[in-house]
Amino acid sequence: NRVRDMIKRPSPNFNERPAGTAIDMLVLHYTGMPTAADALARLSDPAAEVSAHYVIDEDGSLYQLVLEEHRAWHAGVAAWRGNTNINDRSIGIELVNPGHEFGYLPFTSAQMTILIPLTQEIIPRHAIAARDVVGHSDIAPIRKQDPGELFDWADLANQGIGLWPGSGPPDKLSSDFGLALEQYGYDITDLAAAIGAFQRHFRPSNCDGVADTETENILCQLLALEDK
């Protein structure tokens, strides 16, 4: 089990979770820096005031920076399902990738090969619901794009990690699209940004921020999955 080969690289950038706050979210990120060394240095730099629980390098090396029981500083200003205390309640995993700023690349098979068993351990440990396995862009759609449209969310869902829409017949939402998107979990303060983040996760071929028929059908399917 390669999760057992995890490299301990403690970061000073953490604090205690508020008493009584349950861990009920998993947030996936890309590092968005030129190299893994750059990312690991920044996530351990007290002046940067950022961190994550885990980092997965392009070669599949797994680093633990913050213990799960502690509060890492990975989400920033964010919201999901009406909650804004995302760092308090989440585990954060960073995947090494230069990101959109430095030449965005597909994630490596080595990264996915270690991410899947790692998340399969984290999710039952904290009873995290499928809808609450999210990307940074899902919880901060105005500010963030990661892990982005090249991340294979469908593959994760096939492994029982997170939700993915089915291929059922088109259906109509019972409410306004924005309200339905908010019901699913998104902050719709900037509706176009929220739609774009939703598409980046669930329809990465076209992230134009427009709620077209296909986007509406995908949201219908996801809400139906949640109802089961």
mmCIF file of C-alpha atoms in Angstrom:
data_model
loop_
_atom_site.group_PDB
_atom_site.id
_atom_site.type_symbol
_atom_site.label_atom_id
_atom_site.label_comp_id
_atom_site.label_asym_id
_atom_site.label_seq_id
_atom_site.Cartn_x
_atom_site.Cartn_y
_atom_site.Cartn_z
ATOM 1 C CA ASN A 1 0.000 0.000 0.000
ATOM 2 C CA ARG A 2 1.742 3.144 -1.216
ATOM 3 C CA VAL A 3 -0.214 5.286 1.228
ATOM 4 C CA ARG A 4 1.910 3.600 3.909
ATOM 5 C CA ASP A 5 5.041 4.999 2.199
ATOM 6 C CA MET A 6 3.879 8.535 2.970
ATOM 7 C CA ILE A 7 6.671 11.024 3.631
ATOM 8 C CA LYS A 8 6.193 13.107 6.772
ATOM 9 C CA ARG A 9 7.086 16.739 6.043
ATOM 10 C CA PRO A 10 5.486 18.727 8.851
ATOM 11 C CA SER A 11 4.364 22.284 8.115
ATOM 12 C CA PRO A 12 4.055 24.856 10.907
ATOM 13 C CA ASN A 13 1.024 26.316 9.161
ATOM 14 C CA PHE A 14 -1.900 24.834 11.073
ATOM 15 C CA ASN A 15 -3.993 25.352 14.170
ATOM 16 C CA GLU A 16 -6.562 23.442 16.183
ATOM 17 C CA ARG A 17 -10.011 22.801 14.760
ATOM 18 C CA PRO A 18 -12.789 24.448 16.756
ATOM 19 C CA ALA A 19 -14.113 22.150 19.451
ATOM 20 C CA GLY A 20 -17.049 20.083 18.277
ATOM 21 C CA THR A 21 -16.494 20.737 14.550
ATOM 22 C CA ALA A 22 -16.769 17.522 12.529
ATOM 23 C CA ILE A 23 -14.668 16.918 9.423
ATOM 24 C CA ASP A 24 -17.226 16.504 6.632
ATOM 25 C CA MET A 25 -15.514 17.781 3.448
ATOM 26 C CA LEU A 26 -12.597 16.803 1.207
ATOM 27 C CA VAL A 27 -11.149 19.569 -0.988
ATOM 28 C CA LEU A 28 -8.831 18.824 -3.927
ATOM 29 C CA HIS A 29 -6.417 21.434 -5.274
ATOM 30 C CA TYR A 30 -3.540 21.834 -7.650
ATOM 31 C CA THR A 31 -0.417 23.550 -6.348
ATOM 32 C CA GLY A 32 -0.264 26.075 -9.216
ATOM 33 C CA MET A 33 3.493 26.552 -8.889
ATOM 34 C CA PRO A 34 6.354 25.721 -11.287
ATOM 35 C CA THR A 35 7.759 22.791 -9.271
ATOM 36 C CA ALA A 36 6.949 20.477 -6.378
ATOM 37 C CA ALA A 37 9.870 21.952 -4.433
ATOM 38 C CA ASP A 38 8.386 25.429 -4.812
ATOM 39 C CA ALA A 39 5.008 24.215 -3.593
ATOM 40 C CA LEU A 40 6.343 22.265 -0.621
ATOM 41 C CA ALA A 41 8.462 25.245 0.412
ATOM 42 C CA ARG A 42 5.525 27.648 0.266
ATOM 43 C CA LEU A 43 3.171 25.273 2.096
ATOM 44 C CA SER A 44 5.729 25.128 4.914
ATOM 45 C CA ASP A 45 6.667 28.821 4.984
ATOM 46 C CA PRO A 46 5.202 30.562 8.072
ATOM 47 C CA ALA A 47 5.116 33.845 6.156
ATOM 48 C CA ALA A 48 2.871 32.342 3.444
ATOM 49 C CA GLU A 49 0.225 31.197 5.945
ATOM 50 C CA VAL A 50 -0.966 28.394 3.648
ATOM 51 C CA SER A 51 -0.819 24.624 3.983
ATOM 52 C CA ALA A 52 -2.614 21.394 3.167
ATOM 53 C CA HIS A 53 -2.880 18.038 4.840
ATOM 54 C CA TYR A 54 -1.351 16.148 1.897
ATOM 55 C CA VAL A 55 0.653 16.855 -1.265
ATOM 56 C CA ILE A 56 0.958 14.362 -4.140
ATOM 57 C CA ASP A 57 3.914 14.893 -6.464
ATOM 58 C CA GLU A 58 3.820 14.091 -10.187
ATOM 59 C CA ASP A 59 5.772 10.871 -9.563
ATOM 60 C CA GLY A 60 3.206 9.726 -6.993
ATOM 61 C CA SER A 61 5.238 10.628 -3.915
ATOM 62 C CA LEU A 62 2.867 11.375 -1.052
ATOM 63 C CA TYR A 63 3.693 13.961 1.604
ATOM 64 C CA GLN A 64 1.807 14.632 4.816
ATOM 65 C CA LEU A 65 2.228 18.230 5.966
ATOM 66 C CA VAL A 66 -0.543 18.534 8.545
ATOM 67 C CA LEU A 67 -2.242 15.838 10.619
ATOM 68 C CA GLU A 68 -5.897 15.316 9.762
ATOM 69 C CA GLU A 69 -6.947 16.200 13.292
ATOM 70 C CA HIS A 70 -5.488 19.675 12.796
ATOM 71 C CA ARG A 71 -6.834 22.566 10.735
ATOM 72 C CA ALA A 72 -4.755 23.194 7.607
ATOM 73 C CA TRP A 73 -4.998 26.521 5.761
ATOM 74 C CA HIS A 74 -5.928 25.526 2.221
ATOM 75 C CA ALA A 75 -9.419 26.811 1.435
ATOM 76 C CA GLY A 76 -9.187 30.556 2.055
ATOM 77 C CA VAL A 77 -12.373 32.568 1.548
ATOM 78 C CA ALA A 78 -14.792 29.843 0.491
ATOM 79 C CA ALA A 79 -18.321 28.512 0.913
ATOM 80 C CA TRP A 80 -20.178 25.247 0.381
ATOM 81 C CA ARG A 81 -23.743 24.287 1.237
ATOM 82 C CA GLY A 82 -24.137 27.547 3.120
ATOM 83 C CA ASN A 83 -21.046 27.012 5.280
ATOM 84 C CA THR A 84 -18.073 29.384 5.180
ATOM 85 C CA ASN A 85 -15.855 27.703 7.783
ATOM 86 C CA ILE A 86 -14.350 25.346 5.199
ATOM 87 C CA ASN A 87 -10.873 25.003 6.734
ATOM 88 C CA ASP A 88 -12.499 24.093 10.053
ATOM 89 C CA ARG A 89 -14.393 21.169 8.553
ATOM 90 C CA SER A 90 -12.244 19.844 5.685
ATOM 91 C CA ILE A 91 -9.224 17.825 4.612
ATOM 92 C CA GLY A 92 -7.134 19.439 1.862
ATOM 93 C CA ILE A 93 -5.082 17.557 -0.750
ATOM 94 C CA GLU A 94 -2.757 19.378 -3.157
ATOM 95 C CA LEU A 95 -1.743 17.751 -6.456
ATOM 96 C CA VAL A 96 1.508 19.060 -7.898
ATOM 97 C CA ASN A 97 0.690 20.768 -11.194
ATOM 98 C CA PRO A 98 1.876 24.096 -12.633
ATOM 99 C CA GLY A 99 -1.751 25.139 -13.042
ATOM 100 C CA HIS A 100 -3.239 27.639 -15.446
ATOM 101 C CA GLU A 101 -0.649 30.286 -14.586
ATOM 102 C CA PHE A 102 2.478 28.224 -15.334
ATOM 103 C CA GLY A 103 1.424 25.835 -18.125
ATOM 104 C CA TYR A 104 -1.453 23.621 -16.988
ATOM 105 C CA LEU A 105 -0.837 19.907 -17.588
ATOM 106 C CA PRO A 106 -2.862 16.702 -17.323
ATOM 107 C CA PHE A 107 -2.487 15.029 -13.957
ATOM 108 C CA THR A 108 -0.225 11.992 -14.048
ATOM 109 C CA SER A 109 -1.374 8.402 -13.687
ATOM 110 C CA ALA A 110 1.044 8.116 -10.750
ATOM 111 C CA GLN A 111 -0.805 10.919 -8.976
ATOM 112 C CA MET A 112 -4.206 9.333 -9.530
ATOM 113 C CA THR A 113 -2.876 5.925 -8.497
ATOM 114 C CA ILE A 114 -2.026 7.291 -5.043
ATOM 115 C CA LEU A 115 -4.901 9.786 -4.769
ATOM 116 C CA ILE A 116 -7.556 7.090 -5.101
ATOM 117 C CA PRO A 117 -6.486 4.857 -2.175
ATOM 118 C CA LEU A 118 -5.692 7.914 -0.053
ATOM 119 C CA THR A 119 -9.175 9.356 -0.520
ATOM 120 C CA GLN A 120 -10.727 5.910 -0.073
ATOM 121 C CA GLU A 121 -9.185 5.914 3.408
ATOM 122 C CA ILE A 122 -10.069 9.524 4.270
ATOM 123 C CA ILE A 123 -13.740 9.455 3.221
ATOM 124 C CA PRO A 124 -14.957 6.612 5.487
ATOM 125 C CA ARG A 125 -12.718 7.785 8.325
ATOM 126 C CA HIS A 126 -14.770 10.989 8.511
ATOM 127 C CA ALA A 127 -18.046 9.832 6.914
ATOM 128 C CA ILE A 128 -17.716 12.448 4.128
ATOM 129 C CA ALA A 129 -20.739 12.558 1.826
ATOM 130 C CA ALA A 130 -20.142 12.162 -1.912
ATOM 131 C CA ARG A 131 -21.418 15.674 -2.666
ATOM 132 C CA ASP A 132 -18.845 17.089 -0.245
ATOM 133 C CA VAL A 133 -15.848 15.818 -2.224
ATOM 134 C CA VAL A 134 -15.087 19.033 -4.096
ATOM 135 C CA GLY A 135 -12.475 21.048 -5.931
ATOM 136 C CA HIS A 136 -11.115 24.381 -4.774
ATOM 137 C CA SER A 137 -12.991 26.073 -7.626
ATOM 138 C CA ASP A 138 -16.277 24.574 -6.390
ATOM 139 C CA ILE A 139 -15.953 26.331 -3.035
ATOM 140 C CA ALA A 140 -14.317 29.534 -4.344
ATOM 141 C CA PRO A 141 -15.631 29.950 -7.907
ATOM 142 C CA ILE A 142 -14.778 33.644 -8.192
ATOM 143 C CA ARG A 143 -11.142 33.164 -7.139
ATOM 144 C CA LYS A 144 -10.058 29.681 -8.150
ATOM 145 C CA GLN A 145 -9.925 27.297 -11.124
ATOM 146 C CA ASP A 146 -8.262 24.270 -9.530
ATOM 147 C CA PRO A 147 -7.941 21.378 -9.897
ATOM 148 C CA GLY A 148 -9.415 22.398 -13.250
ATOM 149 C CA GLU A 149 -10.867 20.905 -16.389
ATOM 150 C CA LEU A 150 -8.053 18.339 -16.874
ATOM 151 C CA PHE A 151 -8.774 16.641 -13.560
ATOM 152 C CA ASP A 152 -10.532 13.278 -13.989
ATOM 153 C CA TRP A 153 -13.465 13.533 -11.608
ATOM 154 C CA ALA A 154 -15.284 10.766 -13.509
ATOM 155 C CA ASP A 155 -12.494 8.303 -12.727
ATOM 156 C CA LEU A 156 -12.722 9.150 -9.038
ATOM 157 C CA ALA A 157 -16.494 8.666 -9.065
ATOM 158 C CA ASN A 158 -16.016 5.255 -10.674
ATOM 159 C CA GLN A 159 -13.918 4.391 -7.609
ATOM 160 C CA GLY A 160 -16.674 5.539 -5.253
ATOM 161 C CA ILE A 161 -15.176 8.990 -4.625
ATOM 162 C CA GLY A 162 -17.566 11.895 -5.157
ATOM 163 C CA LEU A 163 -20.549 12.183 -7.497
ATOM 164 C CA TRP A 164 -20.745 12.040 -11.277
ATOM 165 C CA PRO A 165 -23.829 12.524 -13.469
ATOM 166 C CA GLY A 166 -25.412 9.510 -15.109
ATOM 167 C CA SER A 167 -26.652 9.319 -18.679
ATOM 168 C CA GLY A 168 -30.371 9.500 -18.080
ATOM 169 C CA PRO A 169 -32.896 11.304 -20.308
ATOM 170 C CA PRO A 170 -33.014 15.092 -20.132
ATOM 171 C CA ASP A 171 -35.082 16.435 -17.284
ATOM 172 C CA LYS A 172 -36.249 19.842 -16.121
ATOM 173 C CA LEU A 173 -35.256 21.461 -12.860
ATOM 174 C CA SER A 174 -38.110 22.153 -10.473
ATOM 175 C CA SER A 175 -36.662 25.588 -9.693
ATOM 176 C CA ASP A 176 -34.558 28.378 -11.168
ATOM 177 C CA PHE A 177 -31.103 27.122 -12.216
ATOM 178 C CA GLY A 178 -29.290 29.418 -9.800
ATOM 179 C CA LEU A 179 -31.389 28.282 -6.868
ATOM 180 C CA ALA A 180 -30.870 24.645 -7.843
ATOM 181 C CA LEU A 181 -27.125 25.225 -8.067
ATOM 182 C CA GLU A 182 -27.208 26.791 -4.615
ATOM 183 C CA GLN A 183 -29.208 23.810 -3.375
ATOM 184 C CA TYR A 184 -26.457 21.531 -4.663
ATOM 185 C CA GLY A 185 -23.871 23.484 -2.700
ATOM 186 C CA TYR A 186 -22.455 26.406 -4.686
ATOM 187 C CA ASP A 187 -22.200 30.021 -3.584
ATOM 188 C CA ILE A 188 -24.073 31.845 -6.360
ATOM 189 C CA THR A 189 -23.024 35.407 -5.430
ATOM 190 C CA ASP A 190 -21.463 35.512 -8.915
ATOM 191 C CA LEU A 191 -23.767 33.162 -10.803
ATOM 192 C CA ALA A 192 -21.680 32.961 -13.993
ATOM 193 C CA ALA A 193 -18.577 32.082 -11.960
ATOM 194 C CA ALA A 194 -20.533 29.421 -10.062
ATOM 195 C CA ILE A 195 -21.856 27.926 -13.302
ATOM 196 C CA GLY A 196 -18.333 27.934 -14.744
ATOM 197 C CA ALA A 197 -16.994 26.130 -11.680
ATOM 198 C CA PHE A 198 -19.818 23.584 -11.894
ATOM 199 C CA GLN A 199 -18.998 22.974 -15.567
ATOM 200 C CA ARG A 200 -15.263 22.743 -14.850
ATOM 201 C CA HIS A 201 -16.071 19.883 -12.475
ATOM 202 C CA PHE A 202 -18.924 18.133 -14.277
ATOM 203 C CA ARG A 203 -18.690 19.227 -17.935
ATOM 204 C CA PRO A 204 -15.058 20.177 -18.523
ATOM 205 C CA SER A 205 -15.368 20.264 -22.317
ATOM 206 C CA ASN A 206 -17.126 23.646 -22.130
ATOM 207 C CA CYS A 207 -16.768 25.907 -19.088
ATOM 208 C CA ASP A 208 -18.428 28.998 -20.544
ATOM 209 C CA GLY A 209 -20.515 29.894 -17.482
ATOM 210 C CA VAL A 210 -23.785 29.608 -19.429
ATOM 211 C CA ALA A 211 -26.577 27.415 -18.031
ATOM 212 C CA ASP A 212 -27.461 25.612 -21.265
ATOM 213 C CA THR A 213 -29.661 22.533 -21.584
ATOM 214 C CA GLU A 214 -26.777 20.088 -21.083
ATOM 215 C CA THR A 215 -25.601 21.864 -17.938
ATOM 216 C CA GLU A 216 -29.147 21.880 -16.568
ATOM 217 C CA ASN A 217 -29.546 18.172 -17.280
ATOM 218 C CA ILE A 218 -26.281 17.374 -15.481
ATOM 219 C CA LEU A 219 -27.425 19.314 -12.417
ATOM 220 C CA CYS A 220 -30.786 17.477 -12.503
ATOM 221 C CA GLN A 221 -28.998 14.130 -12.538
ATOM 222 C CA LEU A 222 -26.726 15.099 -9.645
ATOM 223 C CA LEU A 223 -29.619 16.337 -7.521
ATOM 224 C CA ALA A 224 -31.453 13.090 -8.267
ATOM 225 C CA LEU A 225 -28.421 11.071 -7.138
ATOM 226 C CA GLU A 226 -28.416 13.023 -3.880
ATOM 227 C CA ASP A 227 -32.093 12.187 -3.364
ATOM 228 C CA LYS A 228 -31.490 8.436 -3.528
#
